[in-house]
C-alpha positions as MATLAB code, in Angstrom:
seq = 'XXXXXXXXXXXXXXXXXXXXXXXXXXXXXXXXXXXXXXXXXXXXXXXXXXXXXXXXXXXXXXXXXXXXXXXXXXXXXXXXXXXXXXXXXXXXXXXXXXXXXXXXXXXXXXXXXXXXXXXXXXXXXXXXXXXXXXXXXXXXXXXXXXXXXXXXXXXXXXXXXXXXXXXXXXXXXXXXXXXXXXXXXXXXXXXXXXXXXXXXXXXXXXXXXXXXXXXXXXXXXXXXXXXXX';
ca = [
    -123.904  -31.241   54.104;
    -121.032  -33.944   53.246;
    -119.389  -34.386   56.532;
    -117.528  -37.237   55.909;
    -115.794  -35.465   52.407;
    -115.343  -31.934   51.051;
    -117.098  -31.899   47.333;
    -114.938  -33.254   44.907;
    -116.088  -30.277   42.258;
    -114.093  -27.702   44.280;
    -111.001  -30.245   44.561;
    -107.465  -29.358   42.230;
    -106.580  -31.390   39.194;
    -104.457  -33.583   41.321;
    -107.500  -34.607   42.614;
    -106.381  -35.031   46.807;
    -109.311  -34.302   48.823;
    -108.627  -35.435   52.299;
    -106.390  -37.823   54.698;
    -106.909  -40.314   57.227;
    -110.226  -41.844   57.984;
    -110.999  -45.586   57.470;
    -111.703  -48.111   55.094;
    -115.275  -49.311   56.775;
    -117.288  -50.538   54.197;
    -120.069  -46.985   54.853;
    -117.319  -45.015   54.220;
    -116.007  -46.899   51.249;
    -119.175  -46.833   49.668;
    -119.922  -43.278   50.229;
    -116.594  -42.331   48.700;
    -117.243  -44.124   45.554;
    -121.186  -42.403   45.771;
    -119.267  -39.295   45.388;
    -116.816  -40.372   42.582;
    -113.979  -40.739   45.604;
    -111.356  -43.603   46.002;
    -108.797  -44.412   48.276;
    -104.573  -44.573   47.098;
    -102.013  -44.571   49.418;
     -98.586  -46.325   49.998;
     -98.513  -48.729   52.963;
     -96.323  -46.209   54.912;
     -98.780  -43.030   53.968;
    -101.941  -42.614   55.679;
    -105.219  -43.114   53.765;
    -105.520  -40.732   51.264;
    -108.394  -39.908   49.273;
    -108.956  -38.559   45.247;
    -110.863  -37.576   42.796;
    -108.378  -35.827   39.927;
    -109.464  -34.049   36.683;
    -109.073  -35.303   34.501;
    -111.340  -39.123   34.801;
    -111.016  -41.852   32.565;
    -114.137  -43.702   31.490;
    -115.061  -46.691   29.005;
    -118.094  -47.094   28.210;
    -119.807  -50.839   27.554;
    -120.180  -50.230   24.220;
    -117.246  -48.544   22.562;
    -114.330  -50.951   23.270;
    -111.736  -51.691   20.341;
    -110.936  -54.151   18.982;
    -107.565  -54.114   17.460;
    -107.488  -56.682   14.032;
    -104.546  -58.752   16.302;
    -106.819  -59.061   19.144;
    -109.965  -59.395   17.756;
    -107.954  -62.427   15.561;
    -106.694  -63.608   19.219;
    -110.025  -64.039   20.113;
    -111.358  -65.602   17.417;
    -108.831  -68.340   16.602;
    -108.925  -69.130   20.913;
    -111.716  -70.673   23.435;
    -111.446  -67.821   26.488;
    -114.016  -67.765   28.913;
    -114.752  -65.041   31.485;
    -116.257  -65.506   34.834;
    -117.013  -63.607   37.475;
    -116.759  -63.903   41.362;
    -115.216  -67.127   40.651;
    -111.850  -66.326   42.750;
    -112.183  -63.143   43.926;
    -109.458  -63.388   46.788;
    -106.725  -65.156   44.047;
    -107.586  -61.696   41.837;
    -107.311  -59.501   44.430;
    -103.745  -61.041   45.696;
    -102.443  -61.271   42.009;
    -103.408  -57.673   41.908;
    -101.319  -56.723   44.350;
     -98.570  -57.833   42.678;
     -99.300  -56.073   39.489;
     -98.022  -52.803   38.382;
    -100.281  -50.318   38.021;
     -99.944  -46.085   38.698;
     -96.510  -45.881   37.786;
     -95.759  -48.420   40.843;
     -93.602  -51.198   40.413;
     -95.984  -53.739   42.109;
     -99.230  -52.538   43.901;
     -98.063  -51.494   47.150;
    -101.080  -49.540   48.088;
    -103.139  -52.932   48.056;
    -101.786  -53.617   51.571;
    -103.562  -56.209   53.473;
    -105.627  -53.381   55.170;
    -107.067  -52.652   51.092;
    -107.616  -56.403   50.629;
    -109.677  -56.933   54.137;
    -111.730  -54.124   53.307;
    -112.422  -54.793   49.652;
    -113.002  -58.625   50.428;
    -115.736  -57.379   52.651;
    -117.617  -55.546   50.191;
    -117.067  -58.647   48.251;
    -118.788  -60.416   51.072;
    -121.668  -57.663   51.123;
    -122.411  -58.013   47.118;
    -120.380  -54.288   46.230;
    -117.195  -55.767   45.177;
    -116.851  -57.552   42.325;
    -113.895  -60.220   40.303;
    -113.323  -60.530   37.181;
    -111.851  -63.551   35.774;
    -110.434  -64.860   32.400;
    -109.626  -68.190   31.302;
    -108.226  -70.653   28.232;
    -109.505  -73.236   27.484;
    -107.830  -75.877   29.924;
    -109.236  -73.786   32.727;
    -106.006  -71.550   33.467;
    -106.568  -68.495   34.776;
    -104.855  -65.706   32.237;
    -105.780  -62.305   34.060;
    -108.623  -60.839   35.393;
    -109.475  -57.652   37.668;
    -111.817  -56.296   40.226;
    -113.660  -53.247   41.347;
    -116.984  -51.713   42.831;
    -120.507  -51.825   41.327;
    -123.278  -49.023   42.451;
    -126.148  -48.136   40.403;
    -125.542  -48.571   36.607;
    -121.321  -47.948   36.852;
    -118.439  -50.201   37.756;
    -115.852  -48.561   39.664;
    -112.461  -50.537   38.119;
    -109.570  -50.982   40.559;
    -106.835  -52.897   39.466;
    -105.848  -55.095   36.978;
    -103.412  -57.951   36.110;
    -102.087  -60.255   33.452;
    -100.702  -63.787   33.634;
    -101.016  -64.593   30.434;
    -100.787  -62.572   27.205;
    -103.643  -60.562   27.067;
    -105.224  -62.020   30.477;
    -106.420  -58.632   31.607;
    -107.482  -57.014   28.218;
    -110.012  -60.487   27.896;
    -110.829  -59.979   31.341;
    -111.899  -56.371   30.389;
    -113.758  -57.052   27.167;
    -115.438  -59.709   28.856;
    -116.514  -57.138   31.478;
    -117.217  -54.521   29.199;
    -119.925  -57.064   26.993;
    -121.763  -58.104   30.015;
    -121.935  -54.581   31.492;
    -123.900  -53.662   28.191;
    -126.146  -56.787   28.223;
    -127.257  -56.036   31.999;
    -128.014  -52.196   30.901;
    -124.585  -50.573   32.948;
    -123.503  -46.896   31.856;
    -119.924  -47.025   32.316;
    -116.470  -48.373   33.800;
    -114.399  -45.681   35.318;
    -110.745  -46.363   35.038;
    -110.135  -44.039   37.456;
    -106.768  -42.190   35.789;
    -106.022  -41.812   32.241;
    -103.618  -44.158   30.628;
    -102.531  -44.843   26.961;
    -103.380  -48.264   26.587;
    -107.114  -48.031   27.986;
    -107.768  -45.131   25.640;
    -106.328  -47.208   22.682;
    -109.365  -49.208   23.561;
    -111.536  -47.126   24.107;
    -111.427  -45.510   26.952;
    -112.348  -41.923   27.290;
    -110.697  -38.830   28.857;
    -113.946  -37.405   30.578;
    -113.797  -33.717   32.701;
    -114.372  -34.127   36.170;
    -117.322  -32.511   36.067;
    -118.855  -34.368   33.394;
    -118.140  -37.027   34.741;
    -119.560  -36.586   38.208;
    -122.919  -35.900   36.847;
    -122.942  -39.066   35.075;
    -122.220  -40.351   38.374;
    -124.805  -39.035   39.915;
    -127.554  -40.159   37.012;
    -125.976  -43.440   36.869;
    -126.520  -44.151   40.831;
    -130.279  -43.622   40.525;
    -130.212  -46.626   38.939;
    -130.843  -50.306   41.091;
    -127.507  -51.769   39.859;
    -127.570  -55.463   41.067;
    -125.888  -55.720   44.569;
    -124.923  -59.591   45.637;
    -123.302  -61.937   43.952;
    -122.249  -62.285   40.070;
    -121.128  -65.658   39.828;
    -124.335  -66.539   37.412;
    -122.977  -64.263   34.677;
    -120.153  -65.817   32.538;
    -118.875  -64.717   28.605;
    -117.197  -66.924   26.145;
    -115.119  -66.129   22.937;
    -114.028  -67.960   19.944;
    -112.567  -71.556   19.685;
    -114.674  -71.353   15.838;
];
């Protein structure tokens, strides 16, 4: 028996399972083990989901649109990752994301506990840059077994977060990762790419996925590059 969560199978749509608790990095980790994840409002308490239904992309089916695929092409961009993690995390919170205007459920208590699993190897940046070495976007997330759990996003430059994300999406496939849940559906993932998956579905790919090692620690040693032909 689950005692820490009820089973998100039997959960409604709207996906709101339970209230309260704590951000510790077991419980954290268990939460995202069962397809789980904490969003709240600063004033709410912690509230945990899992709706129907999920949207996933997998590594290998991102589009390209003919603009963007042109974009990168014709410009030197270079992804890193766990270059900066606390700078993505704290441009994050200022994104908009979830219908928000600004992140306010990355309050500091969200960015102490995610900077620890960054500390632990779980958590993971994302990080896109031009040519001159200015950052244009990135985002960040969870890894466990073969899926990355994606989190939030933002852009400071046209396209910062969509090079960020295809950058992502590449190395995922080299290093032999399933998927990238996105967590809730919205039009412009699915434009590239990005699937609408039933809940159910896509907890049993959750559960296949985490029998897999996945590669906890650090991924600073894996970097992408694009264009500047």
């Amino acid at each position: 028996m689950d005692h820490i969560f009820p089973n998100p199978r039997f959960a409604s749509d709207e996906g709101l399972l339970a209230y309260g608790g704590d951000l510790s990095p077991n419980r954290l980790l268990k939460a995202y083990s069962k397809g789980i994840f904490p969003w709240y409002n600063a004033d709410d308490p912690i509230l945990w989901w899992s709706p129907n239904p999920r949207l996933v992309l997998y590594p290998d089916s991102f589009k390209l649109s003919q603009s963007f695929r042109r974009r990168l092409r014709n410009n030197a961009f270079r992804v890193h990752f766990d270059r900066d993690f606390p700078s993505v995390i704290a441009h994050s919170s200022q994104a908009s994301r979830k219908g928000q205007s600004g992140n306010t459920w990355i309050t500091p208590q969200i960015i102490e506990a995610y900077t620890t699993l960054y500390e632990m190897g779980f958590a993971h940046s994302v990080e896109a840059y031009d040519e001159e070495d200015r950052l244009l976007g990135g985002l960040y997330g969870i890894s466990m077994g073969g899926g990355f759990f994606g989190e939030s996003m933002f852009s400071l430059a046209k396209d910062g977060s969509k090079i960020a994300l295809k950058g992502l999406s590449d190395v995922l496939l080299r290093e032999g990762f399933d998927f990238i849940d996105c967590q809730l559906p919205t039009e412009h993932l699915q434009s590239i790419g990005a699937q609408v998956l039933h809940r159910t579905i896509f907890l049993d790919e959750l559960h296949a996925t985490l029998q897999k090692g996945g590669k906890i620690g650090s991924w600073s040693d894996w970097n992408w590059e694009y264009g500047g032909d």
